[in-house]
Amino acid sequence: MIIIGTFRHSIELEQALVMLEKIGVSPNRLLVVCMDSDSNDFSSNKKNIDEGSYSKSIEVGMACATALSVVGTSVGFILTWGPIIWGLLASIIGFCLGFGITAIIQRPITRRLKKKPEVTVIVQCHADQSDQIREAMRTNHALSIGFAHASAE
């Protein structure tokens, strides 16, 4: 049988490998592959996520700048510097508030969306060991586990 498990690169992966050795899986029947996170597809996705979050922050900043500039201009008719100066000051303050608040709120969301590299563990074993190996992977927080029956050669 061939059992395939994917893990995050963490201490649970190391613990799973130790458990597999204790079960009796020899190192020549074990293949551990670190997935490449610097591929072109991943880099472009990461770039798109970052650009999308900042463009949304700019849009919200512009909306807040527009709203506060209207209020600042209206109040500026009463105040000493006049409506133009107060409208510009309110616009700058509105943009900074809108952009800053949205960027702070969006930062944890974009961090969750960024995919961290995974490690794939491929084990070739006998059918009687398969349940123990899958249980070892499950107890050590494997992201996914798959298996296939290898053809006898």
PDB file of C-alpha atoms in Angstrom:
ATOM      1  CA  MET A   1       0.000   0.000   0.000  1.00  0.00           C
ATOM      2  CA  ILE A   2       0.992   3.588  -0.507  1.00  0.00           C
ATOM      3  CA  ILE A   3      -0.182   6.125   2.066  1.00  0.00           C
ATOM      4  CA  ILE A   4       0.191   9.844   1.405  1.00  0.00           C
ATOM      5  CA  GLY A   5      -0.198  12.517   4.066  1.00  0.00           C
ATOM      6  CA  THR A   6       0.232  16.285   3.931  1.00  0.00           C
ATOM      7  CA  PHE A   7       1.418  18.299   6.914  1.00  0.00           C
ATOM      8  CA  ARG A   8       2.271  21.869   7.719  1.00  0.00           C
ATOM      9  CA  HIS A   9       5.965  22.310   8.325  1.00  0.00           C
ATOM     10  CA  SER A  10       5.829  22.018  12.126  1.00  0.00           C
ATOM     11  CA  ILE A  11       6.811  19.888  15.098  1.00  0.00           C
ATOM     12  CA  GLU A  12       3.821  17.588  14.461  1.00  0.00           C
ATOM     13  CA  LEU A  13       5.497  16.498  11.232  1.00  0.00           C
ATOM     14  CA  GLU A  14       8.618  15.492  13.133  1.00  0.00           C
ATOM     15  CA  GLN A  15       6.532  13.639  15.695  1.00  0.00           C
ATOM     16  CA  ALA A  16       4.692  11.779  12.931  1.00  0.00           C
ATOM     17  CA  LEU A  17       7.983  10.700  11.351  1.00  0.00           C
ATOM     18  CA  VAL A  18       9.238   9.415  14.700  1.00  0.00           C
ATOM     19  CA  MET A  19       5.985   7.485  15.209  1.00  0.00           C
ATOM     20  CA  LEU A  20       6.316   5.960  11.740  1.00  0.00           C
ATOM     21  CA  GLU A  21       9.818   4.765  12.595  1.00  0.00           C
ATOM     22  CA  LYS A  22       8.528   3.243  15.848  1.00  0.00           C
ATOM     23  CA  ILE A  23       5.786   1.417  13.923  1.00  0.00           C
ATOM     24  CA  GLY A  24       8.484  -0.206  11.829  1.00  0.00           C
ATOM     25  CA  VAL A  25       8.546   1.770   8.598  1.00  0.00           C
ATOM     26  CA  SER A  26      12.103   1.665   7.277  1.00  0.00           C
ATOM     27  CA  PRO A  27      13.603   4.933   5.978  1.00  0.00           C
ATOM     28  CA  ASN A  28      13.938   3.507   2.451  1.00  0.00           C
ATOM     29  CA  ARG A  29      10.115   3.085   2.305  1.00  0.00           C
ATOM     30  CA  LEU A  30       9.504   6.687   3.367  1.00  0.00           C
ATOM     31  CA  LEU A  31       9.602   9.766   1.137  1.00  0.00           C
ATOM     32  CA  VAL A  32       9.255  13.292   2.547  1.00  0.00           C
ATOM     33  CA  VAL A  33       8.801  16.090   0.011  1.00  0.00           C
ATOM     34  CA  CYS A  34       8.770  19.794   0.898  1.00  0.00           C
ATOM     35  CA  MET A  35       6.438  21.629  -1.451  1.00  0.00           C
ATOM     36  CA  ASP A  36       7.922  24.697  -3.154  1.00  0.00           C
ATOM     37  CA  SER A  37       6.263  27.916  -2.017  1.00  0.00           C
ATOM     38  CA  ASP A  38       8.335  30.124  -4.345  1.00  0.00           C
ATOM     39  CA  SER A  39       6.761  28.910  -7.562  1.00  0.00           C
ATOM     40  CA  ASN A  40       5.447  31.458 -10.044  1.00  0.00           C
ATOM     41  CA  ASP A  41       1.801  30.637  -9.339  1.00  0.00           C
ATOM     42  CA  PHE A  42       2.166  31.159  -5.589  1.00  0.00           C
ATOM     43  CA  SER A  43       4.091  34.422  -5.959  1.00  0.00           C
ATOM     44  CA  SER A  44       1.513  35.896  -8.309  1.00  0.00           C
ATOM     45  CA  ASN A  45      -1.334  34.861  -5.966  1.00  0.00           C
ATOM     46  CA  LYS A  46       0.436  36.454  -3.009  1.00  0.00           C
ATOM     47  CA  LYS A  47       1.005  39.636  -4.987  1.00  0.00           C
ATOM     48  CA  ASN A  48      -2.668  39.758  -6.041  1.00  0.00           C
ATOM     49  CA  ILE A  49      -3.820  39.292  -2.445  1.00  0.00           C
ATOM     50  CA  ASP A  50      -1.617  42.158  -1.229  1.00  0.00           C
ATOM     51  CA  GLU A  51      -2.608  44.503  -4.055  1.00  0.00           C
ATOM     52  CA  GLY A  52      -6.292  43.731  -3.543  1.00  0.00           C
ATOM     53  CA  SER A  53      -6.199  44.586   0.145  1.00  0.00           C
ATOM     54  CA  TYR A  54      -4.438  47.922  -0.458  1.00  0.00           C
ATOM     55  CA  SER A  55      -6.754  48.909  -3.297  1.00  0.00           C
ATOM     56  CA  LYS A  56      -9.716  48.319  -0.998  1.00  0.00           C
ATOM     57  CA  SER A  57      -8.033  50.452   1.668  1.00  0.00           C
ATOM     58  CA  ILE A  58      -7.526  53.247  -0.855  1.00  0.00           C
ATOM     59  CA  GLU A  59     -11.174  53.058  -1.929  1.00  0.00           C
ATOM     60  CA  VAL A  60     -12.380  53.295   1.659  1.00  0.00           C
ATOM     61  CA  GLY A  61      -9.904  56.119   2.302  1.00  0.00           C
ATOM     62  CA  MET A  62     -11.244  58.064  -0.672  1.00  0.00           C
ATOM     63  CA  ALA A  63     -14.841  57.567   0.449  1.00  0.00           C
ATOM     64  CA  CYS A  64     -14.009  58.809   3.946  1.00  0.00           C
ATOM     65  CA  ALA A  65     -12.060  61.744   2.486  1.00  0.00           C
ATOM     66  CA  THR A  66     -15.069  62.745   0.392  1.00  0.00           C
ATOM     67  CA  ALA A  67     -17.465  62.515   3.312  1.00  0.00           C
ATOM     68  CA  LEU A  68     -15.273  64.449   5.717  1.00  0.00           C
ATOM     69  CA  SER A  69     -14.373  67.095   3.119  1.00  0.00           C
ATOM     70  CA  VAL A  70     -18.086  67.875   2.702  1.00  0.00           C
ATOM     71  CA  VAL A  71     -18.465  68.180   6.473  1.00  0.00           C
ATOM     72  CA  GLY A  72     -15.233  70.205   6.760  1.00  0.00           C
ATOM     73  CA  THR A  73     -16.278  72.574   4.003  1.00  0.00           C
ATOM     74  CA  SER A  74     -19.687  73.107   5.606  1.00  0.00           C
ATOM     75  CA  VAL A  75     -18.176  73.799   9.004  1.00  0.00           C
ATOM     76  CA  GLY A  76     -15.483  75.980   7.381  1.00  0.00           C
ATOM     77  CA  PHE A  77     -18.026  78.678   6.595  1.00  0.00           C
ATOM     78  CA  ILE A  78     -18.281  79.339  10.323  1.00  0.00           C
ATOM     79  CA  LEU A  79     -14.587  78.936  11.260  1.00  0.00           C
ATOM     80  CA  THR A  80     -11.800  81.441  10.692  1.00  0.00           C
ATOM     81  CA  TRP A  81      -9.667  79.736   7.986  1.00  0.00           C
ATOM     82  CA  GLY A  82     -12.570  79.363   5.611  1.00  0.00           C
ATOM     83  CA  PRO A  83     -14.239  76.487   3.807  1.00  0.00           C
ATOM     84  CA  ILE A  84     -11.377  75.630   1.405  1.00  0.00           C
ATOM     85  CA  ILE A  85      -8.722  75.066   4.079  1.00  0.00           C
ATOM     86  CA  TRP A  86     -11.092  73.176   6.394  1.00  0.00           C
ATOM     87  CA  GLY A  87     -12.349  71.073   3.476  1.00  0.00           C
ATOM     88  CA  LEU A  88      -8.772  70.119   2.513  1.00  0.00           C
ATOM     89  CA  LEU A  89      -7.797  69.365   6.135  1.00  0.00           C
ATOM     90  CA  ALA A  90     -10.899  67.241   6.670  1.00  0.00           C
ATOM     91  CA  SER A  91     -10.240  65.435   3.391  1.00  0.00           C
ATOM     92  CA  ILE A  92      -6.679  64.534   4.420  1.00  0.00           C
ATOM     93  CA  ILE A  93      -7.822  63.417   7.861  1.00  0.00           C
ATOM     94  CA  GLY A  94     -10.664  61.361   6.347  1.00  0.00           C
ATOM     95  CA  PHE A  95      -8.347  59.604   3.904  1.00  0.00           C
ATOM     96  CA  CYS A  96      -5.824  58.764   6.637  1.00  0.00           C
ATOM     97  CA  LEU A  97      -8.544  57.425   8.931  1.00  0.00           C
ATOM     98  CA  GLY A  98     -10.260  55.359   6.239  1.00  0.00           C
ATOM     99  CA  PHE A  99      -7.039  53.948   4.815  1.00  0.00           C
ATOM    100  CA  GLY A 100      -5.506  53.224   8.219  1.00  0.00           C
ATOM    101  CA  ILE A 101      -8.523  51.522   9.757  1.00  0.00           C
ATOM    102  CA  THR A 102      -9.135  49.370   6.662  1.00  0.00           C
ATOM    103  CA  ALA A 103      -5.463  48.391   6.391  1.00  0.00           C
ATOM    104  CA  ILE A 104      -5.398  47.354  10.054  1.00  0.00           C
ATOM    105  CA  ILE A 105      -8.595  45.323   9.699  1.00  0.00           C
ATOM    106  CA  GLN A 106      -7.458  43.676   6.435  1.00  0.00           C
ATOM    107  CA  ARG A 107      -3.973  42.680   7.683  1.00  0.00           C
ATOM    108  CA  PRO A 108      -5.072  39.580   9.680  1.00  0.00           C
ATOM    109  CA  ILE A 109      -7.332  38.478   6.816  1.00  0.00           C
ATOM    110  CA  THR A 110      -4.505  38.613   4.255  1.00  0.00           C
ATOM    111  CA  ARG A 111      -2.203  36.755   6.640  1.00  0.00           C
ATOM    112  CA  ARG A 112      -4.727  33.922   6.846  1.00  0.00           C
ATOM    113  CA  LEU A 113      -5.035  33.814   3.071  1.00  0.00           C
ATOM    114  CA  LYS A 114      -1.302  33.460   2.532  1.00  0.00           C
ATOM    115  CA  LYS A 115      -0.633  29.808   2.097  1.00  0.00           C
ATOM    116  CA  LYS A 116       2.294  28.362   3.968  1.00  0.00           C
ATOM    117  CA  PRO A 117       4.374  25.602   2.421  1.00  0.00           C
ATOM    118  CA  GLU A 118       3.293  22.063   3.108  1.00  0.00           C
ATOM    119  CA  VAL A 119       5.199  18.814   3.393  1.00  0.00           C
ATOM    120  CA  THR A 120       4.023  15.616   1.720  1.00  0.00           C
ATOM    121  CA  VAL A 121       4.896  12.291   3.337  1.00  0.00           C
ATOM    122  CA  ILE A 122       4.654   9.185   1.139  1.00  0.00           C
ATOM    123  CA  VAL A 123       4.875   5.816   2.876  1.00  0.00           C
ATOM    124  CA  GLN A 124       5.079   2.429   1.162  1.00  0.00           C
ATOM    125  CA  CYS A 125       3.957  -0.266   3.580  1.00  0.00           C
ATOM    126  CA  HIS A 126       2.229  -3.609   3.988  1.00  0.00           C
ATOM    127  CA  ALA A 127      -1.562  -3.697   4.261  1.00  0.00           C
ATOM    128  CA  ASP A 128      -1.424  -4.771   7.922  1.00  0.00           C
ATOM    129  CA  GLN A 129       0.512  -1.587   8.857  1.00  0.00           C
ATOM    130  CA  SER A 130      -1.784   0.824   7.031  1.00  0.00           C
ATOM    131  CA  ASP A 131      -4.218   1.442   9.894  1.00  0.00           C
ATOM    132  CA  GLN A 132      -1.371   2.224  12.320  1.00  0.00           C
ATOM    133  CA  ILE A 133       0.278   4.590   9.845  1.00  0.00           C
ATOM    134  CA  ARG A 134      -2.957   6.463   9.103  1.00  0.00           C
ATOM    135  CA  GLU A 135      -3.669   6.747  12.834  1.00  0.00           C
ATOM    136  CA  ALA A 136      -0.142   8.097  13.440  1.00  0.00           C
ATOM    137  CA  MET A 137      -0.704  10.724  10.752  1.00  0.00           C
ATOM    138  CA  ARG A 138      -4.155  11.613  12.111  1.00  0.00           C
ATOM    139  CA  THR A 139      -2.942  12.034  15.702  1.00  0.00           C
ATOM    140  CA  ASN A 140      -0.186  14.355  14.511  1.00  0.00           C
ATOM    141  CA  HIS A 141      -2.568  16.709  12.701  1.00  0.00           C
ATOM    142  CA  ALA A 142      -2.121  15.712   9.066  1.00  0.00           C
ATOM    143  CA  LEU A 143      -3.993  18.103   6.786  1.00  0.00           C
ATOM    144  CA  SER A 144      -5.073  15.255   4.544  1.00  0.00           C
ATOM    145  CA  ILE A 145      -4.438  11.537   4.225  1.00  0.00           C
ATOM    146  CA  GLY A 146      -4.857   9.389   1.141  1.00  0.00           C
ATOM    147  CA  PHE A 147      -3.995   5.824   0.289  1.00  0.00           C
ATOM    148  CA  ALA A 148      -3.789   3.536  -2.700  1.00  0.00           C
ATOM    149  CA  HIS A 149      -3.192  -0.123  -3.190  1.00  0.00           C
ATOM    150  CA  ALA A 150       0.112  -0.617  -4.961  1.00  0.00           C
ATOM    151  CA  SER A 151       0.195  -3.217  -7.675  1.00  0.00           C
ATOM    152  CA  ALA A 152       2.354  -6.253  -6.911  1.00  0.00           C
ATOM    153  CA  GLU A 153       5.423  -6.483  -9.119  1.00  0.00           C
TER     154      GLU A 153
END
